[in-house]
């Protein structure tokens, strides 16, 4: 079988000098390599060079070489001919002072050295080409240069320089073309004789270098006495050439990519290429995405290998932090990139199919409940939320009945007038589970034009809603309730801060807001009588307005859950959940009922702690796991109510949306779209994504809190509330002005006391926060 077309094409590229030796008799030792390469060859090996004469010459060379007794050099240096010695043949008897040899320094380097003296029973001391004296084992020796005695190590550089003039890798192709025809194996000296016309020391070592470095044409095989090199089959050469070409292409692409990285790295921040420019060309995108995956520890083996090579070429260590630093340096990532979005593979954008379906809903979506909607547009309606809320899905109204009892209305946005169960929009919402709220952005559960416009409550506009109305008994318990489809027109869109101001102002014209506050107060008292547990903590909230800037603006808000407006809204949301659970129970309706068993530890155990975060922290620490049921309500011991269904955030939470599907179907007189088993399965799917969303929110909030602290003046004092002692005087603290927890050693104080601390280290990327207690010096009065 002849060489394959690829191999033939490769061999066709042999230089004329490399082919010339086939026209010269290899046994004419007077012909030096320079003279041997003086001739020319005008065609490839499959042309004029592949002649019968060439074949006969090679055959004669091999036959004559193998028939000779190589004793002359053996007698001089004690070697078996001038063949390369295999590892197991190199020992005390074959090595001696003055020999020139090659040895394996490490996994990547081989060095030339001169033998100096024995070192112990088996090892030898050698001086290498760098002038370093070291001990080597016989197994490290890869080649003993023949015909050399008493070599001076200072001449190794000169010897190596001469080899460079003779190393022409194209002769490997030529020799393989000839030798593979008859599948002939060859020794190093035979190869030197054929290629250079001599087997002198320099030429033999060059032959060794060519053969030992070759990974395509020849393979080393061990015989009983010495090593041989056998031509590979044409099929093997074909495959190895393909791999070699692929490797060379990859190396060239890597070199070009590294050049791109270095160029981008040197540019000023405002001139760096945008992220999208790295994603246009496939081969560039593949490499930048490998670095990205490496930076977030989410890469496969190929990406890990590729990213490692890129980092090495750029002079970086092969670590995820180095990859992140590089991506920031070239402008692919902003300084404060949220890596969790990549770690958890968060879907930020929507597919074209989902967006198209959303647009169709906006254009044509008849309201199936219009004929049963109650017009409540004359009510004064308060929508109270954080100032940056994009999705407004609940609002409140209240009045005092002639008998003195309070009636409240909890109005909830009605996304189900647009979205139907099992539709493409519904499936998308289920697999997202919730909107994700980050300091830098909101990732809505529904496409933005639906969530923040068509579904959301809007001030002064008639909005479709589901209204839960409740009449309270004087003690705060529910006397009556109704659920109905409605039309409302929100009067006020208030932040918690502005709503609190209105409450403090006690304006006569805002009587409804005062009634809502009164309802919230008696509800809180009633729940407390039912065993509710206070879990209110100080909650930080951060808004970052320009997160892609190296130094973005950070606005910190610390929410005190004891804020009157927050307490008002919280109580009304709990009231709504209790009423919906009662509705489901009274009508045998499958719903996602939530419960929480009472703690095994009595709340009174922590009564000695001051009210507020310290007591809440202790209460939270002994809570039992929450429970869910999809057929009937279960008591919610923490809230102190007989049943609870999340219902007030159907735009933000998928489980709330499921409750709306069920309730809305009942109000229309239809069968509920989902059974208890269906609800359980879908709630489980959604809850997996909710857990990720919570982790994203928590991690991102903590990152920006640390960034906020990092920027504060060194030595600034913070009030810190002692929450508990972990061990001895190591305490868990809450920085009151920031709302973040930290641990440090405290010299004085008890749980619930405040101490002063300063921040020593705040490193957001590494999630490091350390503080030190500030002990105020006091002098005893005389």
Short mmCIF file of N, CA, C and O in Angstrom, two decimals, residues 337-413:
data_model
loop_
_atom_site.label_atom_id
_atom_site.label_comp_id
_atom_site.label_asym_id
_atom_site.label_seq_id
_atom_site.Cartn_x
_atom_site.Cartn_y
_atom_site.Cartn_z
N UNK A 337 -18.74 42.93 38.01
CA UNK A 337 -19.58 41.92 37.37
C UNK A 337 -20.15 40.94 38.41
O UNK A 337 -19.48 40.54 39.34
N UNK A 338 -21.42 40.59 38.22
CA UNK A 338 -22.08 39.63 39.11
C UNK A 338 -21.85 38.23 38.56
O UNK A 338 -22.57 37.77 37.66
N UNK A 339 -20.87 37.53 39.09
CA UNK A 339 -20.53 36.20 38.58
C UNK A 339 -21.61 35.16 38.84
O UNK A 339 -21.69 34.16 38.13
N UNK A 340 -22.45 35.40 39.83
CA UNK A 340 -23.51 34.43 40.13
C UNK A 340 -24.47 34.27 38.96
O UNK A 340 -25.07 33.20 38.77
N UNK A 341 -24.64 35.31 38.17
CA UNK A 341 -25.52 35.21 37.01
C UNK A 341 -25.02 34.16 36.04
O UNK A 341 -25.81 33.50 35.35
N UNK A 342 -23.70 33.98 35.99
CA UNK A 342 -23.11 32.97 35.12
C UNK A 342 -23.02 31.62 35.83
O UNK A 342 -23.22 30.57 35.22
N UNK A 343 -22.70 31.66 37.12
CA UNK A 343 -22.59 30.40 37.87
C UNK A 343 -23.90 29.63 37.86
O UNK A 343 -23.92 28.41 37.73
N UNK A 344 -25.00 30.36 38.02
CA UNK A 344 -26.30 29.72 38.09
C UNK A 344 -27.04 29.74 36.76
O UNK A 344 -28.21 29.37 36.68
N UNK A 345 -26.34 30.18 35.72
CA UNK A 345 -26.90 30.17 34.36
C UNK A 345 -28.28 30.83 34.34
O UNK A 345 -29.25 30.29 33.83
N UNK A 346 -28.33 32.03 34.91
CA UNK A 346 -29.59 32.76 34.99
C UNK A 346 -29.99 33.27 33.61
O UNK A 346 -29.18 33.89 32.91
N UNK A 347 -31.21 33.01 33.24
CA UNK A 347 -31.73 33.44 31.94
C UNK A 347 -32.21 34.89 32.07
O UNK A 347 -33.29 35.14 32.61
N UNK A 348 -31.41 35.82 31.60
CA UNK A 348 -31.74 37.23 31.73
C UNK A 348 -32.74 37.66 30.65
O UNK A 348 -33.66 38.42 30.90
N UNK A 349 -32.53 37.15 29.45
CA UNK A 349 -33.38 37.54 28.33
C UNK A 349 -34.42 36.47 28.03
O UNK A 349 -34.32 35.34 28.49
N UNK A 350 -35.39 36.85 27.24
CA UNK A 350 -36.44 35.94 26.82
C UNK A 350 -36.24 35.55 25.36
O UNK A 350 -35.68 36.31 24.56
N UNK A 351 -36.70 34.36 25.02
CA UNK A 351 -36.59 33.90 23.64
C UNK A 351 -37.53 34.72 22.75
O UNK A 351 -38.50 35.33 23.23
N UNK A 352 -37.25 34.72 21.47
CA UNK A 352 -38.11 35.44 20.52
C UNK A 352 -39.53 34.89 20.55
O UNK A 352 -40.50 35.64 20.40
N UNK A 353 -39.65 33.58 20.78
CA UNK A 353 -40.97 32.96 20.82
C UNK A 353 -41.79 33.51 21.99
O UNK A 353 -42.99 33.83 21.83
N UNK A 354 -41.16 33.64 23.15
CA UNK A 354 -41.86 34.16 24.33
C UNK A 354 -42.21 35.63 24.13
O UNK A 354 -43.33 36.08 24.44
N UNK A 355 -41.28 36.40 23.60
CA UNK A 355 -41.53 37.83 23.37
C UNK A 355 -42.65 38.04 22.36
O UNK A 355 -43.50 38.93 22.52
N UNK A 356 -42.67 37.19 21.34
CA UNK A 356 -43.73 37.29 20.34
C UNK A 356 -45.09 36.98 20.95
O UNK A 356 -46.08 37.66 20.68
N UNK A 357 -45.11 35.95 21.80
CA UNK A 357 -46.37 35.59 22.48
C UNK A 357 -46.83 36.72 23.39
O UNK A 357 -48.03 37.00 23.50
N UNK A 358 -45.90 37.38 24.05
CA UNK A 358 -46.24 38.50 24.93
C UNK A 358 -46.83 39.65 24.13
O UNK A 358 -47.81 40.29 24.56
N UNK A 359 -46.25 39.94 22.99
CA UNK A 359 -46.77 41.02 22.15
C UNK A 359 -48.18 40.71 21.67
O UNK A 359 -49.03 41.60 21.59
N UNK A 360 -48.46 39.46 21.36
CA UNK A 360 -49.80 39.08 20.93
C UNK A 360 -50.82 39.32 22.05
O UNK A 360 -51.95 39.75 21.79
N UNK A 361 -50.41 39.06 23.31
CA UNK A 361 -51.31 39.31 24.43
C UNK A 361 -51.61 40.80 24.57
O UNK A 361 -52.73 41.19 24.93
N UNK A 362 -50.62 41.62 24.30
CA UNK A 362 -50.82 43.06 24.43
C UNK A 362 -51.76 43.60 23.36
O UNK A 362 -52.51 44.55 23.58
N UNK A 363 -51.73 42.96 22.19
CA UNK A 363 -52.56 43.41 21.07
C UNK A 363 -53.99 42.91 21.20
O UNK A 363 -54.96 43.65 21.02
N UNK A 364 -54.13 41.66 21.54
CA UNK A 364 -55.48 41.06 21.56
C UNK A 364 -55.58 40.05 22.69
O UNK A 364 -55.09 38.94 22.58
N UNK A 365 -56.23 40.46 23.77
CA UNK A 365 -56.41 39.56 24.90
C UNK A 365 -57.72 39.90 25.60
O UNK A 365 -57.76 40.68 26.55
N UNK A 366 -58.83 39.36 25.14
CA UNK A 366 -60.14 39.68 25.74
C UNK A 366 -60.22 39.22 27.19
O UNK A 366 -59.64 38.21 27.56
N UNK A 367 -60.90 39.99 28.00
CA UNK A 367 -61.03 39.70 29.43
C UNK A 367 -62.24 38.78 29.64
O UNK A 367 -63.40 39.21 29.52
N UNK A 368 -62.00 37.54 29.98
CA UNK A 368 -63.08 36.56 30.18
C UNK A 368 -63.90 36.86 31.42
O UNK A 368 -65.00 36.31 31.59
N UNK A 369 -63.41 37.73 32.30
CA UNK A 369 -64.11 38.00 33.55
C UNK A 369 -64.78 39.38 33.58
O UNK A 369 -65.27 39.82 34.62
N UNK A 370 -64.78 40.05 32.44
CA UNK A 370 -65.29 41.42 32.43
C UNK A 370 -66.74 41.49 32.93
O UNK A 370 -67.13 42.43 33.64
N UNK A 371 -67.55 40.49 32.60
CA UNK A 371 -68.98 40.54 32.97
C UNK A 371 -69.21 40.35 34.47
O UNK A 371 -70.32 40.61 34.96
N UNK A 372 -68.19 39.89 35.19
CA UNK A 372 -68.38 39.69 36.64
C UNK A 372 -67.45 40.59 37.46
O UNK A 372 -67.31 40.39 38.67
N UNK A 373 -66.82 41.55 36.82
CA UNK A 373 -65.94 42.46 37.57
C UNK A 373 -66.79 43.53 38.29
O UNK A 373 -67.68 44.14 37.69
N UNK A 374 -66.43 43.76 39.53
CA UNK A 374 -67.12 44.78 40.31
C UNK A 374 -66.36 46.09 40.19
O UNK A 374 -65.13 46.14 40.32
N UNK A 375 -67.11 47.16 39.96
CA UNK A 375 -66.47 48.46 39.79
C UNK A 375 -66.18 49.07 41.16
O UNK A 375 -67.09 49.48 41.89
N UNK A 376 -64.91 49.09 41.53
CA UNK A 376 -64.48 49.70 42.79
C UNK A 376 -63.62 50.94 42.54
O UNK A 376 -62.82 51.34 43.38
N UNK A 377 -63.80 51.53 41.37
CA UNK A 377 -62.94 52.64 40.97
C UNK A 377 -63.18 53.91 41.79
O UNK A 377 -62.39 54.85 41.72
N UNK A 378 -64.28 53.95 42.55
CA UNK A 378 -64.54 55.14 43.37
C UNK A 378 -63.83 55.10 44.72
O UNK A 378 -63.79 56.10 45.45
N UNK A 379 -63.27 53.94 45.08
CA UNK A 379 -62.55 53.82 46.35
C UNK A 379 -61.23 54.59 46.30
O UNK A 379 -60.57 54.66 45.25
N UNK A 380 -60.83 55.14 47.43
CA UNK A 380 -59.48 55.70 47.54
C UNK A 380 -58.51 54.53 47.72
O UNK A 380 -58.68 53.73 48.64
N UNK A 381 -57.55 54.44 46.85
CA UNK A 381 -56.66 53.28 46.81
C UNK A 381 -55.22 53.72 47.03
O UNK A 381 -54.72 54.60 46.32
N UNK A 382 -54.56 53.08 47.99
CA UNK A 382 -53.16 53.37 48.30
C UNK A 382 -52.29 52.20 47.84
O UNK A 382 -52.48 51.06 48.29
N UNK A 383 -51.34 52.48 46.97
CA UNK A 383 -50.33 51.48 46.60
C UNK A 383 -49.02 51.90 47.27
O UNK A 383 -48.50 52.98 46.99
N UNK A 384 -48.52 51.07 48.17
CA UNK A 384 -47.32 51.42 48.96
C UNK A 384 -46.25 50.37 48.70
O UNK A 384 -46.46 49.17 48.88
N UNK A 385 -45.09 50.84 48.28
CA UNK A 385 -43.99 49.91 47.98
C UNK A 385 -42.68 50.67 48.06
O UNK A 385 -42.66 51.88 48.33
N UNK A 386 -41.57 49.98 47.83
CA UNK A 386 -40.26 50.64 47.81
C UNK A 386 -40.22 51.59 46.61
O UNK A 386 -40.93 51.39 45.62
N UNK A 387 -39.37 52.60 46.69
CA UNK A 387 -39.40 53.65 45.66
C UNK A 387 -38.96 53.17 44.29
O UNK A 387 -39.33 53.75 43.28
N UNK A 388 -38.15 52.10 44.25
CA UNK A 388 -37.66 51.63 42.95
C UNK A 388 -38.47 50.46 42.40
O UNK A 388 -38.06 49.81 41.44
N UNK A 389 -39.63 50.19 42.99
CA UNK A 389 -40.44 49.05 42.55
C UNK A 389 -40.87 49.24 41.10
O UNK A 389 -41.38 50.30 40.71
N UNK A 390 -40.66 48.23 40.29
CA UNK A 390 -41.06 48.26 38.88
C UNK A 390 -42.39 47.54 38.66
O UNK A 390 -43.10 47.83 37.71
N UNK A 391 -42.67 46.56 39.52
CA UNK A 391 -43.88 45.76 39.38
C UNK A 391 -44.78 46.04 40.59
O UNK A 391 -44.49 45.61 41.70
N UNK A 392 -45.86 46.80 40.38
CA UNK A 392 -46.77 47.14 41.47
C UNK A 392 -47.97 46.20 41.39
O UNK A 392 -48.77 46.27 40.46
N UNK A 393 -48.06 45.28 42.36
CA UNK A 393 -49.11 44.28 42.24
C UNK A 393 -50.07 44.24 43.43
O UNK A 393 -50.87 43.31 43.52
N UNK A 394 -50.03 45.21 44.34
CA UNK A 394 -51.04 45.22 45.40
C UNK A 394 -51.29 46.65 45.86
O UNK A 394 -50.42 47.52 45.76
N UNK A 395 -52.50 46.87 46.36
CA UNK A 395 -52.90 48.19 46.85
C UNK A 395 -53.99 48.00 47.91
O UNK A 395 -54.57 46.92 48.04
N UNK A 396 -54.28 49.07 48.67
CA UNK A 396 -55.16 48.95 49.84
C UNK A 396 -56.22 50.05 49.86
O UNK A 396 -55.98 51.18 49.43
N UNK A 397 -57.38 49.68 50.41
CA UNK A 397 -58.46 50.64 50.70
C UNK A 397 -59.06 50.28 52.05
O UNK A 397 -58.92 49.14 52.52
N UNK A 398 -59.74 51.24 52.69
CA UNK A 398 -60.37 50.95 53.98
C UNK A 398 -61.49 51.94 54.25
O UNK A 398 -61.51 53.06 53.72
N UNK A 399 -62.42 51.51 55.08
CA UNK A 399 -63.49 52.38 55.54
C UNK A 399 -63.98 51.88 56.88
O UNK A 399 -63.70 50.73 57.26
N UNK A 400 -64.73 52.77 57.61
CA UNK A 400 -65.32 52.35 58.87
C UNK A 400 -66.83 52.20 58.64
O UNK A 400 -67.49 53.13 58.14
N UNK A 401 -67.33 51.04 58.95
CA UNK A 401 -68.74 50.74 58.75
C UNK A 401 -69.59 51.46 59.82
O UNK A 401 -69.07 51.86 60.88
N UNK A 402 -70.88 51.60 59.54
CA UNK A 402 -71.75 52.28 60.52
C UNK A 402 -71.73 51.64 61.90
O UNK A 402 -71.92 52.34 62.91
N UNK A 403 -71.48 50.33 61.97
CA UNK A 403 -71.45 49.68 63.28
C UNK A 403 -70.10 49.81 63.97
O UNK A 403 -69.86 49.23 65.04
N UNK A 404 -69.17 50.56 63.35
CA UNK A 404 -67.87 50.80 63.96
C UNK A 404 -66.79 49.83 63.55
O UNK A 404 -65.60 50.06 63.81
N UNK A 405 -67.19 48.76 62.92
CA UNK A 405 -66.17 47.80 62.48
C UNK A 405 -65.42 48.36 61.26
O UNK A 405 -65.91 49.24 60.54
N UNK A 406 -64.25 47.81 61.03
CA UNK A 406 -63.41 48.25 59.92
C UNK A 406 -63.53 47.26 58.77
O UNK A 406 -63.48 46.04 58.98
N UNK A 407 -63.67 47.81 57.58
CA UNK A 407 -63.63 47.00 56.37
C UNK A 407 -62.42 47.43 55.54
O UNK A 407 -62.23 48.63 55.29
N UNK A 408 -61.63 46.44 55.15
CA UNK A 408 -60.46 46.72 54.30
C UNK A 408 -60.59 45.95 53.00
O UNK A 408 -61.21 44.89 52.95
N UNK A 409 -59.99 46.55 51.96
CA UNK A 409 -59.91 45.89 50.66
C UNK A 409 -58.43 45.72 50.30
O UNK A 409 -57.66 46.69 50.36
N UNK A 410 -58.06 44.51 49.99
CA UNK A 410 -56.70 44.28 49.47
C UNK A 410 -56.87 43.98 47.98
O UNK A 410 -57.43 42.95 47.59
N UNK A 411 -56.40 44.93 47.15
CA UNK A 411 -56.53 44.80 45.70
C UNK A 411 -55.23 44.21 45.14
O UNK A 411 -54.15 44.73 45.40
N UNK A 412 -55.35 43.16 44.37
CA UNK A 412 -54.17 42.49 43.82
C UNK A 412 -54.25 42.50 42.30
O UNK A 412 -55.32 42.20 41.72
N UNK A 413 -53.15 42.86 41.65
CA UNK A 413 -53.10 42.87 40.18
C UNK A 413 -53.55 41.52 39.62
O UNK A 413 -53.33 40.48 40.24
#
